mmCIF file of C-alpha atoms and ligand atoms in Angstrom:
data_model
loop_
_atom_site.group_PDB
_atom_site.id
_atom_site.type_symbol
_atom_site.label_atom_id
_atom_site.label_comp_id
_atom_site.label_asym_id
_atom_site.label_seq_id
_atom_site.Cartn_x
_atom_site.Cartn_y
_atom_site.Cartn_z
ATOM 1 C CA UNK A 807 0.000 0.000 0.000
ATOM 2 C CA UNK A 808 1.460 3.437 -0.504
ATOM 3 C CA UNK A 809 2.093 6.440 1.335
ATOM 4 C CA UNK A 810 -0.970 8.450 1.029
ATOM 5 C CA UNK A 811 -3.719 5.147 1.156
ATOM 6 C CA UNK A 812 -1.511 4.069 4.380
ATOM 7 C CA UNK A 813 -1.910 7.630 5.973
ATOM 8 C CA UNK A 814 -6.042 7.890 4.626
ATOM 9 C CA UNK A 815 -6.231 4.045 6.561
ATOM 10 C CA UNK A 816 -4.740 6.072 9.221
ATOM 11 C CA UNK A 817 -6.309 9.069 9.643
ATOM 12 C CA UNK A 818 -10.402 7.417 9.481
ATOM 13 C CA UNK A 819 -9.187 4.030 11.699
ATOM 14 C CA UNK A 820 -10.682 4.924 15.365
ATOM 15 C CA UNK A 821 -10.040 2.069 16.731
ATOM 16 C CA UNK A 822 -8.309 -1.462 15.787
ATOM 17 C CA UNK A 823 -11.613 -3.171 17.135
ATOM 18 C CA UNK A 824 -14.456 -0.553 15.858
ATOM 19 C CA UNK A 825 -17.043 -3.336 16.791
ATOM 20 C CA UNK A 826 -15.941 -3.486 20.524
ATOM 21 C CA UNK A 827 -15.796 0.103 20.452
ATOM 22 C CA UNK A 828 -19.728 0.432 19.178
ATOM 23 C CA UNK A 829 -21.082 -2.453 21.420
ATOM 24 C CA UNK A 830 -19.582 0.050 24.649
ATOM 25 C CA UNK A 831 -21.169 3.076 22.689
ATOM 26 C CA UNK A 832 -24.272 0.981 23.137
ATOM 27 C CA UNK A 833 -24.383 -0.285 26.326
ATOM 28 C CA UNK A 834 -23.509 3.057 27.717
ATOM 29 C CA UNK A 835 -26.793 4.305 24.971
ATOM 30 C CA UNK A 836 -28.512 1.583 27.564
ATOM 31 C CA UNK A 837 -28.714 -0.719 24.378
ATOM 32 C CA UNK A 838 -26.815 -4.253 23.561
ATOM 33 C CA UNK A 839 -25.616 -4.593 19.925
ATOM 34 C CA UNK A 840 -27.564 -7.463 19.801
ATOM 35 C CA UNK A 841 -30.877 -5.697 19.890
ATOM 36 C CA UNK A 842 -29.557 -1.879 17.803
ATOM 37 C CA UNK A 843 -31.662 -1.675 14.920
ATOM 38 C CA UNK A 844 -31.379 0.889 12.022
ATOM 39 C CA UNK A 845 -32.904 4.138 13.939
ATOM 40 C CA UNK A 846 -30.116 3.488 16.417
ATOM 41 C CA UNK A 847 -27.515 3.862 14.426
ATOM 42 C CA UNK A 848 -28.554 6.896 12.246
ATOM 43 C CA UNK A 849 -26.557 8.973 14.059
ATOM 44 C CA UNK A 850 -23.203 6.742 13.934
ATOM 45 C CA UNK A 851 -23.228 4.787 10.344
ATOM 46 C CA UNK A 852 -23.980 7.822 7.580
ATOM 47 C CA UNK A 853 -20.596 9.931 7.822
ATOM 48 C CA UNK A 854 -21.747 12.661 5.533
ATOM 49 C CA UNK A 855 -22.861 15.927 6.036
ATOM 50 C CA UNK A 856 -26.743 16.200 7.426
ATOM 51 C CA UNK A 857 -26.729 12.219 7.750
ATOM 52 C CA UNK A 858 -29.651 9.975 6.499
ATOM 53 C CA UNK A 859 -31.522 13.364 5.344
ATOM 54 C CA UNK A 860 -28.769 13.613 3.041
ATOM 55 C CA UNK A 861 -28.970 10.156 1.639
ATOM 56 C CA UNK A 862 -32.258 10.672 1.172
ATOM 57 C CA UNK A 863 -32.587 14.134 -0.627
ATOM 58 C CA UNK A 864 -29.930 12.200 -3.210
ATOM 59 C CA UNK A 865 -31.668 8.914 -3.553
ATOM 60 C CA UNK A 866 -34.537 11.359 -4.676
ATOM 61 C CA UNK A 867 -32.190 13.245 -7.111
ATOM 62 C CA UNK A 868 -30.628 10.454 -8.419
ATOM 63 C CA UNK A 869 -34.502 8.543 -9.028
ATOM 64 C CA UNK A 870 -33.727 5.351 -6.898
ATOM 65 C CA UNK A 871 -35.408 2.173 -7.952
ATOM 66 C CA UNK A 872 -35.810 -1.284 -6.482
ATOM 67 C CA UNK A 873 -33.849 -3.076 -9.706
ATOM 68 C CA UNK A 874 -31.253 -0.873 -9.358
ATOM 69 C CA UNK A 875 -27.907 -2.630 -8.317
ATOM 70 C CA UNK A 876 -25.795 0.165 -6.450
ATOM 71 C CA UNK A 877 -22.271 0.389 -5.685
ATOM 72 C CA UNK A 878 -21.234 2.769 -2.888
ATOM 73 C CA UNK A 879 -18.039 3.733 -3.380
ATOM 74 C CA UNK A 880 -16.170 4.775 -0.013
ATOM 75 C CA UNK A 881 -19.220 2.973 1.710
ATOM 76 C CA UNK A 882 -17.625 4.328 5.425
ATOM 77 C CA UNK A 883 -19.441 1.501 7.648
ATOM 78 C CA UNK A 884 -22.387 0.826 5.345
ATOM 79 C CA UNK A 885 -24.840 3.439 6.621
ATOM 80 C CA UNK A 886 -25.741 4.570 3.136
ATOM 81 C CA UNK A 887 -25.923 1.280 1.453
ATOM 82 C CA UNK A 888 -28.437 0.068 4.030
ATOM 83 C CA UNK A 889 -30.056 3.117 3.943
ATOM 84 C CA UNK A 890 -31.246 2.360 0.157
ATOM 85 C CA UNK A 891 -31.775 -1.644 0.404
ATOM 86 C CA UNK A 892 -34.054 -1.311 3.830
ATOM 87 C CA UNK A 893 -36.045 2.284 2.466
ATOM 88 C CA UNK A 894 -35.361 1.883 -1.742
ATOM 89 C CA UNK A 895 -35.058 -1.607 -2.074
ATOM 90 C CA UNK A 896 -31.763 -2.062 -4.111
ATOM 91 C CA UNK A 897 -29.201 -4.274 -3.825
ATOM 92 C CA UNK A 898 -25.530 -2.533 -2.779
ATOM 93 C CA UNK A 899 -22.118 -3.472 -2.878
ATOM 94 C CA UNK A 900 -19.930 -1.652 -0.497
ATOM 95 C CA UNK A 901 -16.100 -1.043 -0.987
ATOM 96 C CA UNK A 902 -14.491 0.900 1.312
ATOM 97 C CA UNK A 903 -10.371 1.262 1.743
ATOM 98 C CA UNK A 904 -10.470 -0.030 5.230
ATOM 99 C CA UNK A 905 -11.216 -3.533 6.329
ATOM 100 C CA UNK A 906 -12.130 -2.619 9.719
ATOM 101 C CA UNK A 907 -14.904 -0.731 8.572
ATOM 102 C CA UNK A 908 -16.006 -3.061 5.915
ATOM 103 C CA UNK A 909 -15.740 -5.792 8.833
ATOM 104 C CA UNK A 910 -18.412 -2.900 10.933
ATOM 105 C CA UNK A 911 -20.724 -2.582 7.713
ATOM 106 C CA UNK A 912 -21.105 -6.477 7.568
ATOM 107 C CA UNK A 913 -21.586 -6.834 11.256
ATOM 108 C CA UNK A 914 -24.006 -4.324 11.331
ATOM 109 C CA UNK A 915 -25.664 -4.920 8.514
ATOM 110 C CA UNK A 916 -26.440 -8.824 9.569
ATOM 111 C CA UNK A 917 -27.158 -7.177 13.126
ATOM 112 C CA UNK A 918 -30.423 -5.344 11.049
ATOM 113 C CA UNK A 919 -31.170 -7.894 8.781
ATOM 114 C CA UNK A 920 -30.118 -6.670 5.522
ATOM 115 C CA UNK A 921 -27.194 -9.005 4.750
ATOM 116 C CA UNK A 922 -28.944 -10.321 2.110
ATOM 117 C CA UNK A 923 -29.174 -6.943 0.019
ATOM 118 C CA UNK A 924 -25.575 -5.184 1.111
ATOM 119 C CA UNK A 925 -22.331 -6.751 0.794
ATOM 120 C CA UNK A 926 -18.865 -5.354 1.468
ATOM 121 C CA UNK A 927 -15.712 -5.740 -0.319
ATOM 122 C CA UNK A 928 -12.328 -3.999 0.758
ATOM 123 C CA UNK A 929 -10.612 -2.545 -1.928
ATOM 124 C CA UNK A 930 -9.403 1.155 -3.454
ATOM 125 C CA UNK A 931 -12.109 2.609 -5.332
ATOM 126 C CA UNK A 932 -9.746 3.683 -8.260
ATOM 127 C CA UNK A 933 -8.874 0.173 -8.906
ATOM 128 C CA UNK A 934 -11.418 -2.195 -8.628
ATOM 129 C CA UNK A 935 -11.449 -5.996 -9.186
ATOM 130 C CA UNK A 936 -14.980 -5.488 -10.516
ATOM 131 C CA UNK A 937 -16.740 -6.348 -13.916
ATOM 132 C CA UNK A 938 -17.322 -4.113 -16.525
ATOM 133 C CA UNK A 939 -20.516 -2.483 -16.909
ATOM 134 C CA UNK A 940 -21.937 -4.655 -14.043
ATOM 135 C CA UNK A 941 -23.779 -1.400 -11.649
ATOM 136 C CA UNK A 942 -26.817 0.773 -12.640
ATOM 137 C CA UNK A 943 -25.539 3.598 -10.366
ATOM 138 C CA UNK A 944 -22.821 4.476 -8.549
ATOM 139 C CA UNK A 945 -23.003 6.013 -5.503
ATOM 140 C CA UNK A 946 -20.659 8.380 -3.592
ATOM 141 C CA UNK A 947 -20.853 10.515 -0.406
ATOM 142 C CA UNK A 948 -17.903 12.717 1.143
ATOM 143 C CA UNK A 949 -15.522 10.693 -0.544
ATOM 144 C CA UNK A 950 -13.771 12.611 -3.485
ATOM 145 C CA UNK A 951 -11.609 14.979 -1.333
ATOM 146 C CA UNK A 952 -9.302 11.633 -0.016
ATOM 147 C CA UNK A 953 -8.365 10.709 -3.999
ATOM 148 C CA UNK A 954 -5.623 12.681 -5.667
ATOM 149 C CA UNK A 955 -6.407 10.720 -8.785
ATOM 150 C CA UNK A 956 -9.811 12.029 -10.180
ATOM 151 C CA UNK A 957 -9.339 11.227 -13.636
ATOM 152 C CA UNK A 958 -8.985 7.522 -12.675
ATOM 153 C CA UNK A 959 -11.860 7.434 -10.176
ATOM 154 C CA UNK A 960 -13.730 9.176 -13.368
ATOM 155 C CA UNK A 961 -12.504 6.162 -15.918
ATOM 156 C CA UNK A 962 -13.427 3.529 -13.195
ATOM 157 C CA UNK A 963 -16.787 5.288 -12.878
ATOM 158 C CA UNK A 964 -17.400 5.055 -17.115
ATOM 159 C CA UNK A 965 -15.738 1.210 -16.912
ATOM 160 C CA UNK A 966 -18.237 -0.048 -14.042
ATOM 161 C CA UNK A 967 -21.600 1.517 -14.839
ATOM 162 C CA UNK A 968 -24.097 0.153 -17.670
ATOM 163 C CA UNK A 969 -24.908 2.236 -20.304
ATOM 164 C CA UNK A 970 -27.180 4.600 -19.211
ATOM 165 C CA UNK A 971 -26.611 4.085 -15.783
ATOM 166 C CA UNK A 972 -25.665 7.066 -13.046
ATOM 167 C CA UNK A 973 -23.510 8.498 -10.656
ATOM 168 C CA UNK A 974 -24.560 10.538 -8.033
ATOM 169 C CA UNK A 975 -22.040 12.495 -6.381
ATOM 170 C CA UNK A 976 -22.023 14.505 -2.432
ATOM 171 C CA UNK A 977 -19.262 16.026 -2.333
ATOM 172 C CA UNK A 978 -16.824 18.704 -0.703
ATOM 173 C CA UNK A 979 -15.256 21.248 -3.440
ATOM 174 C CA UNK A 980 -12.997 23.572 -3.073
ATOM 175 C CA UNK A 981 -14.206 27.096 -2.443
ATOM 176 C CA UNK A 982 -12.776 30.821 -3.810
ATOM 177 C CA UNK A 983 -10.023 31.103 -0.362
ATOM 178 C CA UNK A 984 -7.430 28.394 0.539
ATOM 179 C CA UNK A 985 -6.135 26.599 2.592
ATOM 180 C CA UNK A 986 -8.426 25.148 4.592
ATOM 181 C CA UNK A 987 -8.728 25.175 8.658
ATOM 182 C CA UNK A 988 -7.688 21.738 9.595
ATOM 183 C CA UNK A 989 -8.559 19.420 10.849
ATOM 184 C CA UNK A 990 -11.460 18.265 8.830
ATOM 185 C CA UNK A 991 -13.262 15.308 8.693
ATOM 186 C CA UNK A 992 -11.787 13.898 6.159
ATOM 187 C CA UNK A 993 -8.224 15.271 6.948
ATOM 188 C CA UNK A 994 -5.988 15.718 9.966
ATOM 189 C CA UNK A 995 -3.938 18.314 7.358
ATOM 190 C CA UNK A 996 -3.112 19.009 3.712
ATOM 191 C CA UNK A 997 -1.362 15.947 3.383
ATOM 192 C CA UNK A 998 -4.615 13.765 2.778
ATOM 193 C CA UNK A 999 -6.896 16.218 1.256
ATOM 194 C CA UNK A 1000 -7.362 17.016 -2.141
ATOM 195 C CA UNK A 1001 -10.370 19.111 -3.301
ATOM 196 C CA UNK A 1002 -11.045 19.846 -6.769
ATOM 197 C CA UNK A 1003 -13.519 22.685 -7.881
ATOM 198 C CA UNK A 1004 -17.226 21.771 -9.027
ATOM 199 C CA UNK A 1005 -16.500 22.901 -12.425
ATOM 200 C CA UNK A 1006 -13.155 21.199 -12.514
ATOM 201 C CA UNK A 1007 -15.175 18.017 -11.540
ATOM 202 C CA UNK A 1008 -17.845 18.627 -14.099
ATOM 203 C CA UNK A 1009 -14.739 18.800 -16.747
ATOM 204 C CA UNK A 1010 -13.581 15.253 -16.041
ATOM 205 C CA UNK A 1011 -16.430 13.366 -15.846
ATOM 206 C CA UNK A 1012 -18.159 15.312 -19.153
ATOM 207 C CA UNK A 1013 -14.752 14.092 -20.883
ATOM 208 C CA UNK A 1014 -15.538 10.689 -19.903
ATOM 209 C CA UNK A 1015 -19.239 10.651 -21.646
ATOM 210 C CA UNK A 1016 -21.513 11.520 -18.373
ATOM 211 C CA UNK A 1017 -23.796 14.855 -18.455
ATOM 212 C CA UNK A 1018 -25.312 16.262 -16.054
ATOM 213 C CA UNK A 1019 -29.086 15.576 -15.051
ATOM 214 C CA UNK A 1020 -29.475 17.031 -11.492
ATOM 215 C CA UNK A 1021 -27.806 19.547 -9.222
ATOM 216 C CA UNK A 1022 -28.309 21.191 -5.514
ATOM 217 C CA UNK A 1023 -25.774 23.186 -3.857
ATOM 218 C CA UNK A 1024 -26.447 22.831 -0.178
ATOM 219 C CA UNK A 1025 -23.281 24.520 1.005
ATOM 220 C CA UNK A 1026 -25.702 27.467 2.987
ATOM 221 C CA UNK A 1027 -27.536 24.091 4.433
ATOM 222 C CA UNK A 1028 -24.268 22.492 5.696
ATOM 223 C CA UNK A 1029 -22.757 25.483 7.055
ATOM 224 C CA UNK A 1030 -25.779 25.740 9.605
ATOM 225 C CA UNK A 1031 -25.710 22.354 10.074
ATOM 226 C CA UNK A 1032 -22.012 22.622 11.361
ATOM 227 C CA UNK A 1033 -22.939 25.290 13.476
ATOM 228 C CA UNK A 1034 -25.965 23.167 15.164
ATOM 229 C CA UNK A 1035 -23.567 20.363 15.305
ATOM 230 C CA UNK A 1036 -20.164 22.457 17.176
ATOM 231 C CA UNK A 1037 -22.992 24.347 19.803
ATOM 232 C CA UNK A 1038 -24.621 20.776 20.448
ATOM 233 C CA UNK A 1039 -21.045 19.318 21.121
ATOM 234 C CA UNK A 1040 -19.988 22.024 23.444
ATOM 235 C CA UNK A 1041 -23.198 21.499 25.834
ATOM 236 C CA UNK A 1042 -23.305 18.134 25.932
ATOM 237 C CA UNK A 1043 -22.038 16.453 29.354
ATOM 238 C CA UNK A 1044 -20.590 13.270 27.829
ATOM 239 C CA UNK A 1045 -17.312 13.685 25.604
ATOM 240 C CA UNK A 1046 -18.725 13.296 22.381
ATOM 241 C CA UNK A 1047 -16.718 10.437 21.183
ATOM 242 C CA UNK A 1048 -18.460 8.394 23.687
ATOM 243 C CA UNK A 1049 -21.822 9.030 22.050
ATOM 244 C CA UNK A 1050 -23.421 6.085 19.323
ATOM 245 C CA UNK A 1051 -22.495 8.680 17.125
ATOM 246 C CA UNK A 1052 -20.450 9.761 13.952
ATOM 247 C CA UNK A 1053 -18.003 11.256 16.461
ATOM 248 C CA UNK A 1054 -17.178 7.219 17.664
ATOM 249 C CA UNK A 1055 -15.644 7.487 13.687
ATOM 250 C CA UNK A 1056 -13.806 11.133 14.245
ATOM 251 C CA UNK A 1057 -11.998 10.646 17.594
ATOM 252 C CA UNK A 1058 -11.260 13.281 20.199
ATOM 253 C CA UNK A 1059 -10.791 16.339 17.458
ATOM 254 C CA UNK A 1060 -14.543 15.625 16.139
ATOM 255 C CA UNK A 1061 -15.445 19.216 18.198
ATOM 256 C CA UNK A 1062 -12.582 21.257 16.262
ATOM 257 C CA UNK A 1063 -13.187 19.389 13.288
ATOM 258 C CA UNK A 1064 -17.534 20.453 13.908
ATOM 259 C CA UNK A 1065 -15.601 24.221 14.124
ATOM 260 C CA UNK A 1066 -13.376 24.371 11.047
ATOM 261 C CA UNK A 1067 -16.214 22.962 8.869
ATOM 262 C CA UNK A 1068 -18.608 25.614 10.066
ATOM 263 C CA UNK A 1069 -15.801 27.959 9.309
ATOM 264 C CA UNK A 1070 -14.565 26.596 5.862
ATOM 265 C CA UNK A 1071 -18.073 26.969 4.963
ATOM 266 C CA UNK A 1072 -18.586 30.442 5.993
ATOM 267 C CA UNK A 1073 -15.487 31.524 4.491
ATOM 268 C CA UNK A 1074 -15.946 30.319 0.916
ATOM 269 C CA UNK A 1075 -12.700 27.530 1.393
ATOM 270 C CA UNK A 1076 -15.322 24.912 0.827
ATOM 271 C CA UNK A 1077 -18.553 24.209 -0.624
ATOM 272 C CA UNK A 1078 -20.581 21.447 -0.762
ATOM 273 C CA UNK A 1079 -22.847 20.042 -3.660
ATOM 274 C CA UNK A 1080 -25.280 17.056 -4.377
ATOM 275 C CA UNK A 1081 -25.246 16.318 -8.459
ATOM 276 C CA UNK A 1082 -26.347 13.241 -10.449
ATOM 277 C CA UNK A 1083 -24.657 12.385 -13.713
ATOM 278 C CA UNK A 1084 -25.802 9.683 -16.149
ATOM 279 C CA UNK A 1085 -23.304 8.081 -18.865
ATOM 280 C CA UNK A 1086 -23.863 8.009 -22.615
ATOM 281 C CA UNK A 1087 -25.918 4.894 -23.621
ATOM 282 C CA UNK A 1088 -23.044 3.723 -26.347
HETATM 283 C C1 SAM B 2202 -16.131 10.574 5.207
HETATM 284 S S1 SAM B 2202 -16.166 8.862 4.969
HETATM 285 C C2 SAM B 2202 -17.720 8.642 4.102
HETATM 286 C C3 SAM B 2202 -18.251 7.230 4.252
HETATM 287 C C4 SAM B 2202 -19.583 6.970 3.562
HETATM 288 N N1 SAM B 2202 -19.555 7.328 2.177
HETATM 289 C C5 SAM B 2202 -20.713 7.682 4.248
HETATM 290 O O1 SAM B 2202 -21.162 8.694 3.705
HETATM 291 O O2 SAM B 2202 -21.140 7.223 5.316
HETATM 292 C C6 SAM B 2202 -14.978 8.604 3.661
HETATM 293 C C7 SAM B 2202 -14.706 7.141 3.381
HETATM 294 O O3 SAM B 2202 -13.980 7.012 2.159
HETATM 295 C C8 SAM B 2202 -13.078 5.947 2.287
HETATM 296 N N2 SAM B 2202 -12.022 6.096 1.271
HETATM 297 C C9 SAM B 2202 -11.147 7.132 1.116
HETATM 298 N N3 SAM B 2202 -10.330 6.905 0.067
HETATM 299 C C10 SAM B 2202 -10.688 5.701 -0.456
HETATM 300 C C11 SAM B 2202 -10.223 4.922 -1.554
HETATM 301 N N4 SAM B 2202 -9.209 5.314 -2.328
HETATM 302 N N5 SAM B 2202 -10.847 3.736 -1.792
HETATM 303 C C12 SAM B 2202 -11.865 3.297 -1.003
HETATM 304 N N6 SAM B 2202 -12.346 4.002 0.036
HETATM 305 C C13 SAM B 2202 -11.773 5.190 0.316
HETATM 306 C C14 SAM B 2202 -12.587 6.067 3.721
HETATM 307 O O4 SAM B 2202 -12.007 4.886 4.176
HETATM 308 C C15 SAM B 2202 -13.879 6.447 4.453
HETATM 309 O O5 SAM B 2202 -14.563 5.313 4.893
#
C-alpha cells in the first residue's frame, strides 16, 4: 500500500476493534448490539454531512429504484448502502479502503437484517477488481476529497456503470479562499486532502461521456448544520466520542473538526454540492 492510502487508513481508523468500540457506545446508549436496529444507528453509520436526510434528498435526485444494483463507493461503515436496500429496495455493494470498517458494515448490517441486500468488499475505489458495466448507479458521499487521482476514479466510474446508468455524487469542493482550517473530517492536514472545484469536476467526468441531469448546492444548508452540530457538542455532558455517534468514527478532534467545517463553509474555502450524472448509452 502506498504512502498516502496508508496515511487515509490512518487518519479514518478509530479504533483497531471498531465493533468493541460500538457495542460500549451501546451499552452506555442503555442498548446491547444485539438488539440496535437501524434508527439506532442513524446517528453513527452515515458519515456525511446532514446524515440519512442527506442520503435521502440524493436517492430522490438520483430517481432510486428497487432493480437498481448500487455500488457505494467509499461505503464508510455501510450506513448509506443500508439506507437504500431497507427504504429503496436495491441491492448494494460496499467497498471501502479499510477492512475494519467493511468488517463494521457487515456486522451491522447482519445485526439489522439486511445481509442479504448489502455486501462489502475492501478494496481502493480507483482500482477495482470489478466487472465491466456490471452497476446501474454508482453512488458516492464525502468521498472525493481523499483521492488525488480524479481522472482515474472518473474512468473507473465510465468502466463499471451500464450504459445509461448514473452516478450521483455529495461532495466537498474547493471554495474561492485556501487553505483550509484543519482538521477536517476527512483530513488531519493538507497531506490527505485534495479538493477539486465543481466545475473542474464537471470537466472530467463530461470528458468521460456523463452529463449532467441534477444539481443542488447545499453549502448554505451544511454550514448551519455545522454550526448546530459544534454548539450541540460544546453542551453536551458526555465527551462526544463516547456518544453512538459519527463522532465514535472522528476521535477526540470531532469538536474542532464540527468548528473548522462551520468555518470553511462560511469563508468560501469549501462548498458542498449534491449532483447526479448519467453516462452516454453507447
Ligand atoms: C467521510 S467517509 C464517508 C463514508 C460513507 N460514504 C458515508 O457517507 O457514510 C470517507 C470514506 O472514504 C473511504 N475512502 C477514502 N479513500 C478511499 C479509496 N481510495 N478507496 C476506497 N475508500 C476510500 C474512507 O475509508 C472512508 O470510509
Amino acid at each position: 500500500m502506498d504512502t498516502y492510502r496508508k496515511a487515509v487508513e490512518n487518519h479514518y481508523t478509530a479504533a483497531d476493534d471498531l465493533l468493541a468500540v460500538i457495542e460500549r457506545a451501546s451499552r452506555r446508549a442503555g442498548r446491547e448490539f444485539q438488539t440496535l436496529t437501524r434508527e439506532d444507528i442513524a446517528a453513527l453509520d452515515e458519515f456525511h454531512i446532514r446524515g440519512r436526510a442527506a442520503t435521502r434528498e440524493m436517492a430522490q435526485l438520483a430517481g432510486v429504484k428497487s432493480e437498481m444494483r448500487v455500488l457505494d463507493l467509499g461505503c464508510g461503515i455501510g450506513g448509506p448502502a443500508r439506507t437504500l436496500a431497507a427504504e429503496y429496495g436495491c441491492t448494494v455493494v460496499g467497498v471501502d479502503l479499510l477492512a475494519e470498517y467493511c468488517r463494521a458494515a457487515t456486522a451491522l448490517s447482519a445485526q439489522v437484517g439486511l445481509q442479504e441486500q448489502v455486501t462489502f468488499l475492501q478494496g481502493d475505489i480507483t482500482a477495482l477488481p470489478l466487472p465491466d458495466r456490471g452497476f446501474d448507479l454508482l453512488w458516492i458521499q464525502h468521498v472525493t476529497m481523499n483521492i488525488p487521482n480524479k481522472q482515474r476514479l472518473a474512468t473507473e466510474a465510465k468502466r463499471l456503470l451500464c450504459p445509461g446508468g448514473r452516478l450521483a455524487l455529495f461532495e466537498v469542493y474547493a471554495g474561492e479562499l485556501s487553505p483550509l482550517h484543519f482538521p477536517v473530517p476527512w483530513a488531519g492536514d493538507a497531506s490527505i486532502s485534495f479538493l477539486t472545484s465543481y466545475p473542474e469536476m464537471q470537466a472530467l467526468l463530461v470528458d468521460q461521456g456523463f452529463y449532467e441531469i441534477a444539481r443542488q448546492d447545499q453549502t448554505a444548508l451544511s454550514r448551519d448544520w455545522f454550526l448546530r452540530v459544534a454548539t450541540a457538542i460544546q453542551s453536551r455532558p458526555t465527551p462526544p466520542q463516547s456518544a453512538l455517534s459519527v463522532n465514535l468514527l472522528m476521535g477526540e478532534t470531532a469538536p474542532e473538526k464540527a468548528r473548522n467545517m462551520a468555518r470553511n463553509l462560511a469563508e468560501d474555502r469549501i462548498r458542498v454540492i449534491q449532483s447526479v450524472w448519467e453516462i452516454e448509452l453507447s
